[in-house]
Amino acid sequence: MRAAVGIDDIAVYIPRLYLELADENRPEKPTEFSMARKSDPSKYLHGIGIAKMSIPDTYQDSAVLAANAIFELIERNNVHPSSLARIDIATETGVDESKPVAAYVHGMLEQKYGKGSLKRTSGVEYKFACVSTADALESSLDWAWAGRSNGKYSVICATDIARYPLTSPGEPTQGAGAVALLVKEDPRLLAIDPVIGTHMEDEDDFWRPLFSTTAVVHGKHSERCYLRAMEGAVDDWAEQAIASGIIRAGPGESLVDHVGPMSFHVPYPKMAEKAFAYLLRHFWRGLPRWKQILREIGEEPKADRYKKREEFEKAEADYMKLFMETHQFQTEYLDKVADGLVHARESGNSYSASEKSCLSMLLETKAMRGTDLAGKRGGSGNYGSGCKAKASSWTVREEWAATAKKFGHAEKLHHRRPISLAEYEILHEGKPFPDGRKFVAEPENEFVLVDVTSQGYRHYKFAD
Ligand code: HMG
């Protein structure tokens, strides 16, 4: 029998600066950002679901964010460096075309633990837009399931800075952050099922050419790619879950009835909410409860009844909104998904770090509320533009709550300061501050980028 392998602990690093898009208590009140972009703040809060975007300071890049998350994870768990077999990094905003973020992170950690302390620890950088974290995790799981971990741990860290051009439609979906996972046998949080679904295509929904610091995106197209790929990955997972017997749906039941808490890739909360609605429609069709829903909101639009594709897409979007208002959807959504989306509402997209930040928020919130999840099965859906989705499931361990209560995730979101639109635009464009300041907020016991040489080599240090 395979050993239970999975996630033992999670540490999230969130930059301490944020730009407010909408005031959550008074959504109608214009913000500096909404006025500058001649937009309605309710569109940010209710249309896409984002209130604040985390913004990195001048001394932060994806390597720094990762090192800070990993350092917290190692310290909190008193992990000795010699017990770390690998520290793998998932990112799509790496700092070099050749040297992986994993190597820079190695160097930063050795500044704390001693030169050579991690020389037997491997590391690599994974890239596939936001889904690369799932690939990195799968590789560590395979390594442990194959019996090669020999009692050692693996750390997976996802880190990214989501950046679109100023004033572009993608701009309100920016953000930044890193999330580090301790992966081991007999984990305290989640044991992951050896059943992982995949769907991959070559798509032009979102990419960042080598010459650009911001992404190019076909926004509406990317939403359709996300839904299609997620459905494909979940179908693949479902086939394997049934074949391996880990889940059996009885008469009138759907497989999703057997999956409780769920985390998704969250470019913005509305996207994950729509993905969940799309999956429920997919899995509920044909069940008695679906007949009841059809009685309430009418038949689903069918493509062959529309002359133009745009007309069908409009009817489909309208139908989705009706479904998302039903009490059947709302009950499932609030129970299984909504808690995790608070991270993206407060921080924005963090690309590869998004889904596991959603998972961290979900587990911490449920633990704080005293929800009993022990022994329950949950699921994760990752999406990466380009495009690929992965769907996986896991079982919550008996001792999960004590660990999740120590994440400090909500506290970190709270411990941030707002910046002005002018400060945000200077940071975004990498320009000097007119008043000569070198940064916005003083570093607080964390790794920082010191300089980049004329040859592009980067120096980092721990700022006490
Ligand atoms: P937009 O032009 O702002 O879209 O772009 P919109 O005008 O259609 O508005 C968005 C929603 O707000 C609509 O709701 C409006 O009705 C609503 P929907 O019809 O979609 O349900 N709205 C309002 N609601 C309340 N009050 C109002 C109001 N006004 C309008 N006053 C878009 C939105 C997301 C496309 C854009 O921000 C974008 O391009 N973002 C970047 C791409 C993206 O995030 N795509 C998601 C899927 S791809 C992905 O997840 C991968 C990614 O993370 C990258 C990677 O993998 O590496 C991006």
Short mmCIF file of N, CA and C in Angstrom, two decimals, residues 19-78:
data_model
loop_
_atom_site.label_atom_id
_atom_site.label_comp_id
_atom_site.label_asym_id
_atom_site.label_seq_id
_atom_site.Cartn_x
_atom_site.Cartn_y
_atom_site.Cartn_z
N LEU A 19 -2.92 48.40 -3.20
CA LEU A 19 -3.68 49.49 -3.82
C LEU A 19 -5.15 49.15 -3.70
N GLU A 20 -5.92 50.09 -3.20
CA GLU A 20 -7.35 49.83 -3.04
C GLU A 20 -8.08 50.10 -4.36
N LEU A 21 -8.85 49.09 -4.79
CA LEU A 21 -9.68 49.26 -5.98
C LEU A 21 -11.09 49.69 -5.59
N ALA A 22 -11.57 49.11 -4.49
CA ALA A 22 -12.93 49.41 -4.04
C ALA A 22 -12.99 49.34 -2.53
N ASP A 23 -13.82 50.20 -1.94
CA ASP A 23 -14.03 50.18 -0.49
C ASP A 23 -15.12 49.14 -0.20
N GLU A 24 -14.73 48.09 0.55
CA GLU A 24 -15.69 46.98 0.75
C GLU A 24 -16.92 47.39 1.55
N ASN A 25 -16.78 48.41 2.39
CA ASN A 25 -17.94 48.85 3.18
C ASN A 25 -18.82 49.81 2.39
N ARG A 26 -18.21 50.52 1.44
CA ARG A 26 -19.00 51.46 0.63
C ARG A 26 -18.59 51.30 -0.84
N PRO A 27 -19.07 50.22 -1.48
CA PRO A 27 -18.62 49.91 -2.84
C PRO A 27 -18.91 51.01 -3.86
N GLU A 28 -19.91 51.84 -3.54
CA GLU A 28 -20.27 52.88 -4.52
C GLU A 28 -19.31 54.07 -4.43
N LYS A 29 -18.53 54.16 -3.34
CA LYS A 29 -17.63 55.30 -3.14
C LYS A 29 -16.44 55.22 -4.11
N PRO A 30 -16.23 56.25 -4.94
CA PRO A 30 -15.10 56.18 -5.87
C PRO A 30 -13.77 56.07 -5.13
N THR A 31 -12.83 55.34 -5.68
CA THR A 31 -11.47 55.27 -5.13
C THR A 31 -10.57 56.04 -6.08
N GLU A 32 -9.35 56.32 -5.61
CA GLU A 32 -8.40 57.03 -6.46
C GLU A 32 -8.21 56.28 -7.79
N PHE A 33 -8.15 54.93 -7.67
CA PHE A 33 -7.93 54.10 -8.86
C PHE A 33 -9.14 54.15 -9.79
N SER A 34 -10.34 53.97 -9.23
CA SER A 34 -11.54 53.94 -10.10
C SER A 34 -11.73 55.28 -10.80
N MET A 35 -11.39 56.37 -10.09
CA MET A 35 -11.54 57.69 -10.73
C MET A 35 -10.54 57.85 -11.87
N ALA A 36 -9.29 57.44 -11.59
CA ALA A 36 -8.26 57.58 -12.62
C ALA A 36 -8.58 56.73 -13.84
N ARG A 37 -9.21 55.56 -13.63
CA ARG A 37 -9.50 54.66 -14.76
C ARG A 37 -10.92 54.87 -15.28
N LYS A 38 -11.60 55.91 -14.75
CA LYS A 38 -12.97 56.24 -15.17
C LYS A 38 -13.87 55.01 -15.16
N SER A 39 -13.80 54.30 -14.02
CA SER A 39 -14.58 53.07 -13.89
C SER A 39 -15.40 53.11 -12.61
N ASP A 40 -16.28 52.14 -12.48
CA ASP A 40 -17.15 52.06 -11.30
C ASP A 40 -16.51 51.09 -10.30
N PRO A 41 -16.24 51.52 -9.05
CA PRO A 41 -15.61 50.59 -8.10
C PRO A 41 -16.44 49.31 -7.87
N SER A 42 -17.77 49.40 -8.08
CA SER A 42 -18.61 48.20 -7.91
C SER A 42 -18.23 47.14 -8.95
N LYS A 43 -17.73 47.58 -10.08
CA LYS A 43 -17.31 46.60 -11.08
C LYS A 43 -16.16 45.75 -10.53
N TYR A 44 -15.22 46.42 -9.81
CA TYR A 44 -14.10 45.67 -9.25
C TYR A 44 -14.59 44.72 -8.15
N LEU A 45 -15.42 45.26 -7.24
CA LEU A 45 -15.82 44.46 -6.09
C LEU A 45 -16.84 43.38 -6.45
N HIS A 46 -17.85 43.75 -7.25
CA HIS A 46 -18.90 42.78 -7.56
C HIS A 46 -18.72 42.12 -8.93
N GLY A 47 -18.20 42.86 -9.91
CA GLY A 47 -18.04 42.30 -11.27
C GLY A 47 -16.94 41.26 -11.33
N ILE A 48 -15.75 41.61 -10.79
CA ILE A 48 -14.65 40.63 -10.81
C ILE A 48 -14.32 40.11 -9.40
N GLY A 49 -14.68 40.87 -8.38
CA GLY A 49 -14.53 40.38 -7.00
C GLY A 49 -13.25 40.79 -6.30
N ILE A 50 -12.53 41.79 -6.83
CA ILE A 50 -11.27 42.20 -6.18
C ILE A 50 -11.45 43.58 -5.52
N ALA A 51 -11.00 43.67 -4.26
CA ALA A 51 -11.06 44.95 -3.53
C ALA A 51 -9.68 45.60 -3.44
N LYS A 52 -8.65 44.76 -3.32
CA LYS A 52 -7.28 45.28 -3.14
C LYS A 52 -6.30 44.44 -3.94
N MET A 53 -5.25 45.10 -4.46
CA MET A 53 -4.18 44.34 -5.14
C MET A 53 -2.89 44.50 -4.34
N SER A 54 -2.22 43.38 -4.04
CA SER A 54 -0.92 43.45 -3.37
C SER A 54 0.13 43.93 -4.36
N ILE A 55 0.97 44.85 -3.91
CA ILE A 55 1.99 45.43 -4.79
C ILE A 55 3.37 45.24 -4.16
N PRO A 56 4.33 44.64 -4.89
CA PRO A 56 5.67 44.49 -4.31
C PRO A 56 6.39 45.82 -4.21
N ASP A 57 7.25 45.95 -3.20
CA ASP A 57 8.07 47.16 -3.04
C ASP A 57 9.29 47.06 -3.96
N THR A 58 10.12 48.10 -3.97
CA THR A 58 11.25 48.15 -4.91
C THR A 58 12.25 47.01 -4.69
N TYR A 59 12.34 46.51 -3.45
CA TYR A 59 13.35 45.49 -3.14
C TYR A 59 12.79 44.06 -3.24
N GLN A 60 11.63 43.92 -3.90
CA GLN A 60 11.03 42.59 -3.96
C GLN A 60 10.87 42.10 -5.39
N ASP A 61 11.33 40.88 -5.63
CA ASP A 61 11.06 40.21 -6.90
C ASP A 61 10.51 38.81 -6.55
N SER A 62 10.32 37.99 -7.55
CA SER A 62 9.69 36.69 -7.25
C SER A 62 10.60 35.81 -6.38
N ALA A 63 11.93 35.98 -6.50
CA ALA A 63 12.86 35.18 -5.69
C ALA A 63 12.76 35.56 -4.21
N VAL A 64 12.67 36.87 -3.95
CA VAL A 64 12.55 37.36 -2.57
C VAL A 64 11.25 36.87 -1.94
N LEU A 65 10.15 36.97 -2.69
CA LEU A 65 8.87 36.53 -2.14
C LEU A 65 8.96 35.05 -1.76
N ALA A 66 9.58 34.25 -2.64
CA ALA A 66 9.69 32.81 -2.39
C ALA A 66 10.56 32.53 -1.16
N ALA A 67 11.72 33.18 -1.10
CA ALA A 67 12.64 32.93 0.03
C ALA A 67 11.96 33.26 1.36
N ASN A 68 11.19 34.34 1.37
CA ASN A 68 10.51 34.72 2.63
C ASN A 68 9.46 33.69 3.04
N ALA A 69 8.70 33.18 2.06
CA ALA A 69 7.68 32.17 2.39
C ALA A 69 8.36 30.89 2.89
N ILE A 70 9.43 30.47 2.20
CA ILE A 70 10.11 29.22 2.58
C ILE A 70 10.79 29.35 3.95
N PHE A 71 11.40 30.52 4.18
CA PHE A 71 12.07 30.74 5.47
C PHE A 71 11.07 30.61 6.61
N GLU A 72 9.90 31.21 6.44
CA GLU A 72 8.88 31.09 7.50
C GLU A 72 8.48 29.63 7.70
N LEU A 73 8.31 28.90 6.59
CA LEU A 73 7.89 27.48 6.67
C LEU A 73 8.93 26.65 7.43
N ILE A 74 10.20 26.86 7.09
CA ILE A 74 11.28 26.08 7.73
C ILE A 74 11.38 26.41 9.22
N GLU A 75 11.33 27.73 9.52
CA GLU A 75 11.46 28.16 10.92
C GLU A 75 10.29 27.65 11.77
N ARG A 76 9.08 27.81 11.23
CA ARG A 76 7.90 27.44 12.02
C ARG A 76 7.90 25.94 12.35
N ASN A 77 8.51 25.14 11.45
CA ASN A 77 8.48 23.69 11.65
C ASN A 77 9.80 23.14 12.16
N ASN A 78 10.73 24.05 12.49
CA ASN A 78 12.05 23.61 12.98
C ASN A 78 12.66 22.54 12.08
#
